[in-house]
Short mmCIF file of C-alpha atoms in Angstrom, two decimals:
data_model
loop_
_atom_site.label_atom_id
_atom_site.label_comp_id
_atom_site.label_asym_id
_atom_site.label_seq_id
_atom_site.Cartn_x
_atom_site.Cartn_y
_atom_site.Cartn_z
CA MET A 16 -18.42 -2.62 -43.18
CA TYR A 17 -17.44 -4.20 -46.45
CA LYS A 18 -15.16 -3.77 -49.43
CA ASP A 19 -16.28 -2.32 -52.81
CA GLU A 20 -15.09 -3.60 -56.23
CA GLU A 21 -11.87 -1.58 -56.01
CA GLY A 22 -11.08 -2.84 -52.56
CA ALA A 23 -11.99 0.41 -50.73
CA THR A 24 -13.61 0.12 -47.30
CA VAL A 25 -17.26 1.06 -47.28
CA LEU A 26 -19.33 1.66 -44.11
CA TYR A 27 -23.07 1.10 -44.00
CA PHE A 28 -25.05 3.41 -41.60
CA LYS A 29 -27.57 1.36 -39.63
CA ASP A 30 -30.44 2.83 -37.61
CA ASP A 31 -28.81 1.93 -34.22
CA MET A 32 -28.00 4.57 -31.64
CA THR A 33 -25.87 4.41 -28.52
CA GLY A 34 -27.69 4.48 -25.25
CA LYS A 35 -29.02 2.35 -22.41
CA ASP A 36 -32.45 0.75 -21.84
CA GLY A 37 -33.92 2.43 -24.90
CA VAL A 38 -32.76 5.96 -23.94
CA PHE A 39 -30.25 7.77 -26.12
CA ASP A 40 -26.98 8.70 -24.38
CA PRO A 41 -23.86 9.87 -26.28
CA GLY A 42 -21.80 8.75 -23.27
CA GLU A 43 -22.74 5.09 -23.85
CA ASN A 44 -20.84 2.75 -26.11
CA GLN A 45 -23.46 0.08 -26.61
CA VAL A 46 -26.46 0.13 -28.93
CA GLY A 47 -29.38 1.26 -26.80
CA LEU A 48 -32.13 1.80 -29.26
CA THR A 49 -33.06 1.63 -32.98
CA VAL A 50 -34.73 4.67 -34.59
CA GLU A 51 -35.94 4.38 -38.18
CA GLY A 52 -34.02 6.70 -40.43
CA SER A 53 -31.33 7.57 -37.84
CA GLY A 54 -28.71 5.96 -40.08
CA ILE A 55 -29.38 8.36 -42.95
CA VAL A 56 -29.62 11.38 -40.62
CA GLY A 57 -26.28 10.41 -39.07
CA LEU A 58 -24.59 10.02 -42.44
CA GLU A 59 -26.00 13.30 -43.73
CA MET A 60 -24.44 15.24 -40.77
CA THR A 61 -21.27 13.19 -40.84
CA THR A 62 -20.78 13.92 -44.61
CA TYR A 63 -21.34 17.63 -43.92
CA PHE A 64 -18.73 17.84 -41.15
CA PHE A 65 -16.13 15.56 -42.80
CA GLU A 66 -16.29 17.64 -46.01
CA LYS A 67 -15.74 20.79 -43.95
CA LEU A 68 -12.86 19.18 -42.07
CA ASN A 69 -11.17 17.82 -45.22
CA ALA A 70 -11.47 21.25 -46.80
CA ALA A 71 -9.80 22.77 -43.71
CA GLY A 72 -6.85 20.38 -44.27
CA ILE A 73 -7.60 18.17 -41.31
CA PRO A 74 -6.77 14.52 -41.99
CA THR A 75 -9.84 12.23 -41.84
CA HIS A 76 -10.74 8.77 -43.10
CA PHE A 77 -13.59 10.19 -45.19
CA ILE A 78 -13.40 9.69 -48.99
CA SER A 79 -17.00 10.05 -50.19
CA SER A 80 -20.55 9.08 -49.34
CA VAL A 81 -23.92 8.35 -50.90
CA VAL A 82 -26.33 9.49 -48.18
CA ASP A 83 -29.51 7.91 -49.60
CA ASN A 84 -27.78 4.54 -49.85
CA ARG A 85 -26.33 4.94 -46.34
CA LEU A 86 -22.84 4.33 -47.68
CA MET A 87 -19.56 6.06 -46.76
CA LYS A 88 -16.28 5.20 -48.44
CA VAL A 89 -13.30 5.52 -46.12
CA LYS A 90 -9.57 4.96 -45.85
CA LYS A 91 -8.43 1.74 -44.20
CA VAL A 92 -7.30 2.47 -40.59
CA SER A 93 -6.11 0.69 -37.49
CA VAL A 94 -7.32 1.95 -34.13
CA PHE A 95 -5.19 2.44 -31.02
CA GLY A 96 -5.40 -0.55 -28.68
CA LYS A 97 -9.04 -1.74 -28.66
CA GLY A 98 -10.23 1.76 -29.50
CA LEU A 99 -10.09 5.11 -27.75
CA GLU A 100 -12.62 7.91 -27.40
CA VAL A 101 -11.26 11.47 -27.29
CA ILE A 102 -13.60 13.95 -25.64
CA CYS A 103 -13.41 17.71 -25.98
CA ARG A 104 -15.41 19.61 -23.36
CA PHE A 105 -16.50 23.25 -23.47
CA LYS A 106 -18.94 22.88 -20.58
CA ALA A 107 -18.66 20.85 -17.33
CA VAL A 108 -21.52 18.34 -17.79
CA GLY A 109 -21.92 14.57 -17.88
CA SER A 110 -19.18 12.35 -16.43
CA PHE A 111 -16.78 15.27 -16.03
CA TYR A 112 -19.18 16.96 -13.65
CA ARG A 113 -19.89 13.66 -11.88
CA ARG A 114 -16.15 13.21 -11.24
CA TYR A 115 -15.07 16.75 -10.52
CA GLY A 116 -18.24 18.34 -9.05
CA ALA A 117 -16.32 19.35 -5.91
CA TYR A 118 -14.45 21.94 -8.05
CA VAL A 119 -16.85 23.02 -10.71
CA LYS A 120 -20.53 24.04 -11.10
CA GLU A 121 -22.62 22.03 -13.52
CA GLY A 122 -22.54 23.79 -16.93
CA GLU A 123 -19.54 25.94 -16.12
CA SER A 124 -17.30 26.76 -19.11
CA LEU A 125 -14.17 24.77 -19.83
CA PRO A 126 -11.33 25.81 -22.17
CA ALA A 127 -11.62 23.07 -24.86
CA TYR A 128 -10.51 20.48 -22.34
CA VAL A 129 -9.43 17.14 -23.86
CA GLU A 130 -9.60 13.76 -22.18
CA VAL A 131 -9.31 10.16 -23.39
CA THR A 132 -11.28 7.12 -22.36
CA LEU A 133 -10.81 3.43 -23.26
CA LYS A 134 -13.59 1.77 -25.17
CA ASP A 135 -14.28 -0.90 -22.62
CA ASP A 136 -17.96 -1.43 -21.71
CA GLU A 137 -17.07 -3.96 -19.00
CA ARG A 138 -15.04 -1.34 -17.15
CA GLN A 139 -17.38 1.60 -17.98
CA ASP A 140 -14.96 3.31 -20.42
CA PRO A 141 -12.37 4.42 -17.86
CA VAL A 142 -10.54 7.69 -18.28
CA ILE A 143 -6.88 7.27 -19.03
CA ASN A 144 -4.06 9.77 -19.01
CA LYS A 145 -1.15 10.33 -21.36
CA SER A 146 1.42 8.48 -19.36
CA ALA A 147 -0.79 5.44 -18.78
CA LEU A 148 -1.51 5.28 -22.51
CA ASP A 149 2.21 5.27 -23.09
CA ALA A 150 3.04 2.82 -20.30
CA LEU A 151 0.43 0.35 -21.65
CA ASN A 152 1.72 0.76 -25.23
CA ILE A 153 -1.63 1.94 -26.52
CA LEU A 154 -0.50 5.38 -27.67
CA ASP A 155 2.97 7.03 -27.53
CA THR A 156 3.22 10.51 -26.02
CA GLU A 157 4.00 12.14 -29.41
CA SER A 158 0.88 10.68 -30.99
CA TYR A 159 -1.09 11.72 -27.88
CA ASP A 160 -0.04 15.31 -28.40
CA GLU A 161 -0.94 15.16 -32.05
CA ILE A 162 -4.36 13.73 -31.30
CA SER A 163 -4.94 16.23 -28.51
CA ALA A 164 -4.08 19.17 -30.83
CA LEU A 165 -6.24 17.70 -33.67
CA THR A 166 -9.13 17.29 -31.20
CA VAL A 167 -9.09 20.93 -30.18
CA ARG A 168 -8.95 22.07 -33.84
CA ILE A 169 -11.79 19.77 -34.96
CA SER A 170 -13.93 20.48 -32.00
CA GLN A 171 -13.48 24.22 -32.41
CA LEU A 172 -14.38 24.00 -36.12
CA ILE A 173 -17.56 22.04 -35.30
CA LYS A 174 -18.36 24.45 -32.45
CA ASP A 175 -18.01 27.36 -34.88
CA GLU A 176 -20.26 25.65 -37.46
CA LEU A 177 -22.94 25.04 -34.73
CA SER A 178 -22.57 28.57 -33.53
CA LYS A 179 -23.52 29.92 -36.95
CA LYS A 180 -26.90 28.16 -36.47
CA GLY A 181 -27.32 29.63 -33.00
CA LEU A 182 -26.34 26.30 -31.37
CA ASP A 183 -23.91 25.72 -28.43
CA LEU A 184 -21.57 22.75 -28.35
CA TYR A 185 -21.12 21.46 -24.74
CA ASP A 186 -18.95 18.46 -25.55
CA ILE A 187 -18.06 16.11 -28.38
CA LYS A 188 -16.62 12.61 -28.66
CA LEU A 189 -14.15 11.82 -31.44
CA GLU A 190 -12.27 8.73 -32.60
CA PHE A 191 -8.94 8.50 -34.26
CA GLY A 192 -7.01 5.84 -36.15
CA ARG A 193 -3.84 5.40 -38.12
CA ASP A 194 -3.99 5.21 -41.92
CA GLU A 195 -2.82 1.68 -42.70
CA GLU A 196 -1.03 2.89 -45.89
CA THR A 197 0.65 6.12 -44.79
CA GLY A 198 0.75 5.83 -41.00
CA GLU A 199 -0.92 9.22 -40.70
CA ILE A 200 -3.31 9.85 -37.77
CA LEU A 201 -6.87 10.37 -39.08
CA LEU A 202 -10.19 11.38 -37.59
CA ILE A 203 -12.45 8.30 -38.03
CA ASP A 204 -15.93 7.06 -37.23
CA GLU A 205 -18.87 9.44 -37.68
CA ILE A 206 -19.58 12.99 -36.56
CA SER A 207 -23.27 13.63 -35.99
CA GLY A 208 -25.71 14.54 -33.31
CA GLY A 209 -25.03 11.23 -31.62
CA ASN A 210 -21.42 12.22 -30.86
CA MET A 211 -22.09 15.49 -29.10
CA ARG A 212 -24.18 17.43 -26.62
CA VAL A 213 -25.71 20.49 -28.31
CA TYR A 214 -27.90 23.11 -26.69
CA LYS A 215 -29.90 26.11 -28.00
CA ASP A 216 -30.64 28.89 -25.50
CA GLY A 217 -30.02 26.45 -22.67
CA ASN A 218 -32.27 23.70 -24.11
CA TYR A 219 -30.89 20.36 -25.12
CA ILE A 220 -31.23 19.53 -28.82
CA GLU A 221 -32.01 15.85 -29.57
CA PRO A 222 -29.33 14.29 -31.79
CA LEU A 223 -31.71 13.54 -34.66
CA LYS A 224 -33.11 17.15 -34.58
CA LEU A 225 -29.68 18.63 -35.24
CA ASN A 226 -29.98 18.06 -39.01
CA GLU A 227 -33.07 20.44 -39.18
CA TYR A 228 -30.77 23.33 -38.44
CA PHE A 229 -28.45 22.38 -41.38
CA PHE A 230 -30.60 20.90 -44.09
CA ASP A 231 -33.92 21.69 -45.73
CA LYS A 232 -36.29 18.83 -45.83
CA MET B 13 -2.44 19.24 14.73
CA TYR B 14 -1.44 22.09 17.01
CA LYS B 15 1.20 24.90 17.50
CA ASP B 16 4.16 24.63 19.90
CA GLU B 17 5.44 27.54 21.96
CA GLU B 18 7.46 28.91 18.99
CA GLY B 19 4.46 28.79 16.67
CA ALA B 20 5.68 25.73 14.69
CA THR B 21 3.12 23.23 13.47
CA VAL B 22 3.12 19.93 15.32
CA LEU B 23 1.33 16.79 14.20
CA TYR B 24 0.19 14.15 16.67
CA PHE B 25 0.07 10.59 15.34
CA LYS B 26 -3.08 8.77 16.36
CA ASP B 27 -3.76 5.07 16.20
CA ASP B 28 -6.23 5.44 13.31
CA MET B 29 -5.60 3.64 10.01
CA THR B 30 -7.32 4.12 6.61
CA GLY B 31 -9.67 1.42 5.48
CA LYS B 32 -13.22 0.35 5.25
CA ASP B 33 -15.39 -1.73 7.64
CA GLY B 34 -12.49 -2.51 9.89
CA VAL B 35 -10.14 -3.75 7.13
CA PHE B 36 -6.99 -1.84 6.29
CA ASP B 37 -6.80 -0.50 2.71
CA PRO B 38 -4.19 2.05 1.61
CA GLY B 39 -6.52 3.01 -1.24
CA GLU B 40 -9.13 4.30 1.19
CA ASN B 41 -9.26 7.85 2.54
CA GLN B 42 -11.40 7.36 5.59
CA VAL B 43 -10.49 6.01 9.01
CA GLY B 44 -11.42 2.35 8.83
CA LEU B 45 -9.93 0.96 12.04
CA THR B 46 -7.94 1.83 15.16
CA VAL B 47 -4.91 -0.31 16.02
CA GLU B 48 -3.13 0.36 19.28
CA GLY B 49 0.37 1.52 18.71
CA SER B 50 -0.12 2.16 14.97
CA GLY B 51 0.51 5.87 15.48
CA ILE B 52 4.03 5.26 16.97
CA VAL B 53 4.85 2.66 14.32
CA GLY B 54 3.69 5.05 11.54
CA LEU B 55 5.78 7.89 12.93
CA GLU B 56 8.88 5.73 13.36
CA MET B 57 8.75 4.76 9.67
CA THR B 58 7.82 8.32 8.57
CA THR B 59 10.80 9.81 10.48
CA TYR B 60 13.11 7.26 8.87
CA PHE B 61 11.99 8.03 5.36
CA PHE B 62 11.72 11.81 5.77
CA GLU B 63 15.25 11.98 7.19
CA LYS B 64 16.57 9.96 4.19
CA LEU B 65 14.65 12.25 1.79
CA ASN B 66 15.77 15.47 3.44
CA ALA B 67 19.37 14.17 3.34
CA ALA B 68 18.91 13.53 -0.41
CA GLY B 69 17.96 17.13 -0.89
CA ILE B 70 14.29 16.48 -1.57
CA PRO B 71 12.05 19.25 -0.12
CA THR B 72 9.71 17.93 2.58
CA HIS B 73 7.61 19.45 5.37
CA PHE B 74 9.48 17.41 8.01
CA ILE B 75 11.49 19.35 10.65
CA SER B 76 11.90 16.87 13.53
CA SER B 77 10.06 14.27 15.54
CA VAL B 78 9.84 12.70 18.95
CA VAL B 79 8.62 9.19 18.17
CA ASP B 80 7.71 8.07 21.72
CA ASN B 81 5.63 11.21 22.19
CA ARG B 82 3.98 10.73 18.69
CA LEU B 83 4.94 14.26 17.72
CA MET B 84 6.29 15.50 14.37
CA LYS B 85 7.22 19.13 13.87
CA VAL B 86 6.58 20.28 10.26
CA LYS B 87 6.61 23.37 8.10
CA LYS B 88 3.32 25.17 7.54
CA VAL B 89 1.85 24.25 4.12
CA SER B 90 -1.21 24.81 1.95
CA VAL B 91 -2.52 21.88 -0.01
CA PHE B 92 -3.70 22.04 -3.66
CA GLY B 93 -7.44 22.39 -3.92
CA LYS B 94 -9.06 20.22 -1.24
CA GLY B 95 -6.05 17.88 -1.39
CA LEU B 96 -4.52 15.56 -4.00
CA GLU B 97 -3.03 12.17 -3.78
CA VAL B 98 -0.13 11.37 -6.06
CA ILE B 99 0.38 7.65 -6.76
CA CYS B 100 3.50 6.07 -8.18
CA ARG B 101 3.01 2.59 -9.52
CA PHE B 102 5.70 -0.06 -10.20
CA LYS B 103 3.15 -2.93 -10.57
CA ALA B 104 -0.34 -3.02 -12.07
CA VAL B 105 -2.52 -3.76 -9.02
CA GLY B 106 -5.44 -2.13 -7.17
CA SER B 107 -7.52 0.47 -8.92
CA PHE B 108 -5.04 0.71 -11.90
CA TYR B 109 -5.65 -2.93 -12.69
CA ARG B 110 -9.42 -2.55 -12.16
CA ARG B 111 -9.48 0.31 -14.73
CA TYR B 112 -7.05 -0.96 -17.29
CA GLY B 113 -7.30 -4.72 -16.93
CA ALA B 114 -8.09 -5.02 -20.70
CA TYR B 115 -4.49 -4.00 -21.42
CA VAL B 116 -2.40 -5.34 -18.54
CA LYS B 117 -2.08 -8.50 -16.44
CA GLU B 118 -2.45 -8.19 -12.70
CA GLY B 119 0.98 -7.55 -11.16
CA GLU B 120 2.71 -6.68 -14.45
CA SER B 121 5.56 -4.19 -14.08
CA LEU B 122 5.03 -0.46 -14.76
CA PRO B 123 7.77 2.15 -15.33
CA ALA B 124 7.31 4.36 -12.21
CA TYR B 125 3.85 5.45 -13.56
CA VAL B 126 2.49 8.61 -11.85
CA GLU B 127 -1.22 9.44 -11.49
CA VAL B 128 -3.16 11.91 -9.42
CA THR B 129 -6.47 11.53 -7.64
CA LEU B 130 -8.63 14.05 -5.89
CA LYS B 131 -9.26 13.51 -2.19
CA ASP B 132 -13.07 13.26 -2.45
CA ASP B 133 -14.63 10.38 -0.58
CA GLU B 134 -18.10 11.23 -1.92
CA ARG B 135 -16.85 10.78 -5.46
CA GLN B 136 -14.50 7.84 -4.68
CA ASP B 137 -11.27 9.79 -5.21
CA PRO B 138 -11.49 10.23 -8.93
CA VAL B 139 -8.42 10.15 -11.11
CA ILE B 140 -7.64 13.51 -12.71
CA ASN B 141 -5.21 14.41 -15.49
CA LYS B 142 -2.85 17.32 -15.85
CA SER B 143 -5.06 19.44 -18.10
CA ALA B 144 -8.15 18.97 -15.89
CA LEU B 145 -6.14 20.01 -12.81
CA ASP B 146 -5.10 23.10 -14.73
CA ALA B 147 -8.58 23.81 -16.14
CA LEU B 148 -10.06 23.60 -12.65
CA ASN B 149 -7.39 25.89 -11.19
CA ILE B 150 -6.22 23.19 -8.77
CA LEU B 151 -2.63 22.85 -10.05
CA ASP B 152 -0.93 24.60 -12.90
CA THR B 153 0.91 22.47 -15.49
CA GLU B 154 4.42 23.63 -14.38
CA SER B 155 3.73 22.56 -10.73
CA TYR B 156 2.20 19.29 -12.07
CA ASP B 157 5.48 18.50 -13.89
CA GLU B 158 7.50 19.37 -10.75
CA ILE B 159 5.31 17.16 -8.49
CA SER B 160 5.43 14.38 -11.06
CA ALA B 161 9.26 14.50 -11.22
CA LEU B 162 9.49 14.67 -7.39
CA THR B 163 7.16 11.70 -7.11
CA VAL B 164 9.32 9.52 -9.33
CA ARG B 165 12.50 10.50 -7.36
CA ILE B 166 10.92 9.96 -3.91
CA SER B 167 9.28 6.71 -4.87
CA GLN B 168 12.45 5.40 -6.43
CA LEU B 169 14.43 6.24 -3.28
CA ILE B 170 11.90 4.49 -1.03
CA LYS B 171 11.82 1.54 -3.49
CA ASP B 172 15.60 1.28 -3.19
CA GLU B 173 15.46 1.49 0.63
CA LEU B 174 12.88 -1.31 0.67
CA SER B 175 14.91 -3.34 -1.82
CA LYS B 176 17.91 -3.29 0.53
CA LYS B 177 15.65 -5.27 2.99
CA GLY B 178 14.51 -7.75 0.28
CA LEU B 179 11.13 -6.01 -0.06
CA ASP B 180 9.34 -4.96 -3.29
CA LEU B 181 7.41 -1.72 -3.58
CA TYR B 182 4.33 -2.19 -5.79
CA ASP B 183 2.82 1.28 -5.35
CA ILE B 184 2.94 4.30 -3.06
CA LYS B 185 0.66 7.24 -2.34
CA LEU B 186 2.22 10.67 -1.70
CA GLU B 187 0.88 14.09 -0.80
CA PHE B 188 2.32 17.47 -1.62
CA GLY B 189 1.72 21.00 -0.47
CA ARG B 190 3.21 24.45 -0.87
CA ASP B 191 5.38 25.99 1.85
CA GLU B 192 3.31 28.96 3.09
CA GLU B 193 6.46 30.99 3.71
CA THR B 194 8.64 30.21 0.61
CA GLY B 195 6.06 28.94 -1.92
CA GLU B 196 8.25 25.83 -2.47
CA ILE B 197 6.49 22.50 -3.29
CA LEU B 198 7.10 20.04 -0.42
CA LEU B 199 6.30 16.43 0.24
CA ILE B 200 3.91 16.44 3.22
CA ASP B 201 1.75 13.99 5.27
CA GLU B 202 3.43 10.73 6.48
CA ILE B 203 5.30 7.96 4.70
CA SER B 204 4.79 4.58 6.32
CA GLY B 205 3.39 1.11 5.59
CA GLY B 206 -0.01 2.66 5.41
CA ASN B 207 0.89 4.62 2.25
CA MET B 208 2.26 1.77 0.21
CA ARG B 209 1.81 -1.82 -0.99
CA VAL B 210 4.98 -3.82 -0.13
CA TYR B 211 5.61 -7.45 -0.98
CA LYS B 212 8.32 -9.95 -0.06
CA ASP B 213 8.79 -12.90 -2.42
CA GLY B 214 5.25 -12.35 -3.68
CA ASN B 215 3.66 -12.16 -0.30
CA TYR B 216 1.96 -9.01 0.93
CA ILE B 217 3.53 -7.41 3.98
CA GLU B 218 1.07 -5.90 6.43
CA PRO B 219 1.75 -2.08 6.96
CA LEU B 220 2.51 -2.45 10.63
CA LYS B 221 4.89 -5.34 9.96
CA LEU B 222 7.08 -3.15 7.71
CA ASN B 223 8.92 -1.63 10.70
CA GLU B 224 10.23 -5.05 11.72
CA TYR B 225 12.51 -5.02 8.62
CA PHE B 226 13.96 -1.64 9.62
CA PHE B 227 14.10 -1.41 13.40
CA ASP B 228 15.14 -3.76 16.22
CA LYS B 229 12.56 -4.09 18.97
#
């Protein structure tokens, strides 16, 4: 992250991916592996989705990007606490299934279920509910409701985009921040294969393969 | 648990306590140790609190008890899913602190914070939020709000009772069910030292010692 000549914030997309012990996992926070070209692939997808979202009137931090240079110009934002992840689930898989497997079959449909986790590797990104976020002064209940509603809208839009390509979105991980100038809540970070679990006819689609369904090479 | 001659449900208080490897822990679900007389001590305290709660107009399953015979007559109820635990926290200790220690000091005050866990030993009683309880058809959002409000009222009443004896309630674990006849949501289970963390001048009070502050021997 750096500033351009006009003082705007610019993000540089590296080739790092989240995971553990060299295996990609969207549920992980830490860098687990480096794949050459993954930065460009991530920015290409991110640009595609952010432009769709901005066009739909959803507030995001995205201003513009130059994919080949791996650069994305964004609004300056503050995160909530030390950072939150907001997950929207359409299928019961991953940590949701591990927690609630007594009540749900793996892969069962969920109605755009939203949950929030703290970005805290040391404590394995614990799930946190609305009243705890409020009690700990991380996020007030009004902002929680706003983020929760935005998450459903954004996730549904992305699900629909994937659906047009014959792809199923199982779950997606979003991040939000507050515009430092206007105070508005914005979708931040990136939105690419690395943030979601996507399937086609029941088969998992690797994050870096997602672009092939959207862009000609 | 058995039925008396009139078909009422009667609970028998055994000498088992929750814990692990012979050490008492109110956060555990399983029987961890057996202490002679703990059944009577638990029922004595439970009777005291349930009578106070019934008098305050809070709906509970308690009808009557005969402490020396270890018997408590209760209304017939169904639990939600395979059983929920509803925790009210006035201090950040235990699993709350383990999860959210990045944002709170151990022992810091919390504003009667309510959270729900699933009774599921195999999955270490996972925390679950309002929308997941609804999505999994365990508890609808209206009943969640009712239980949450009842939990704050009940916990505050018990906190006040303890406070009169110079004792501080750090957290308490409650259970609720639905009256099989009327459909009303009722406080169920027992309420004794084993369900709460109580301190006096910063020192932890053992569950079985709690009775000494309330009853002459």
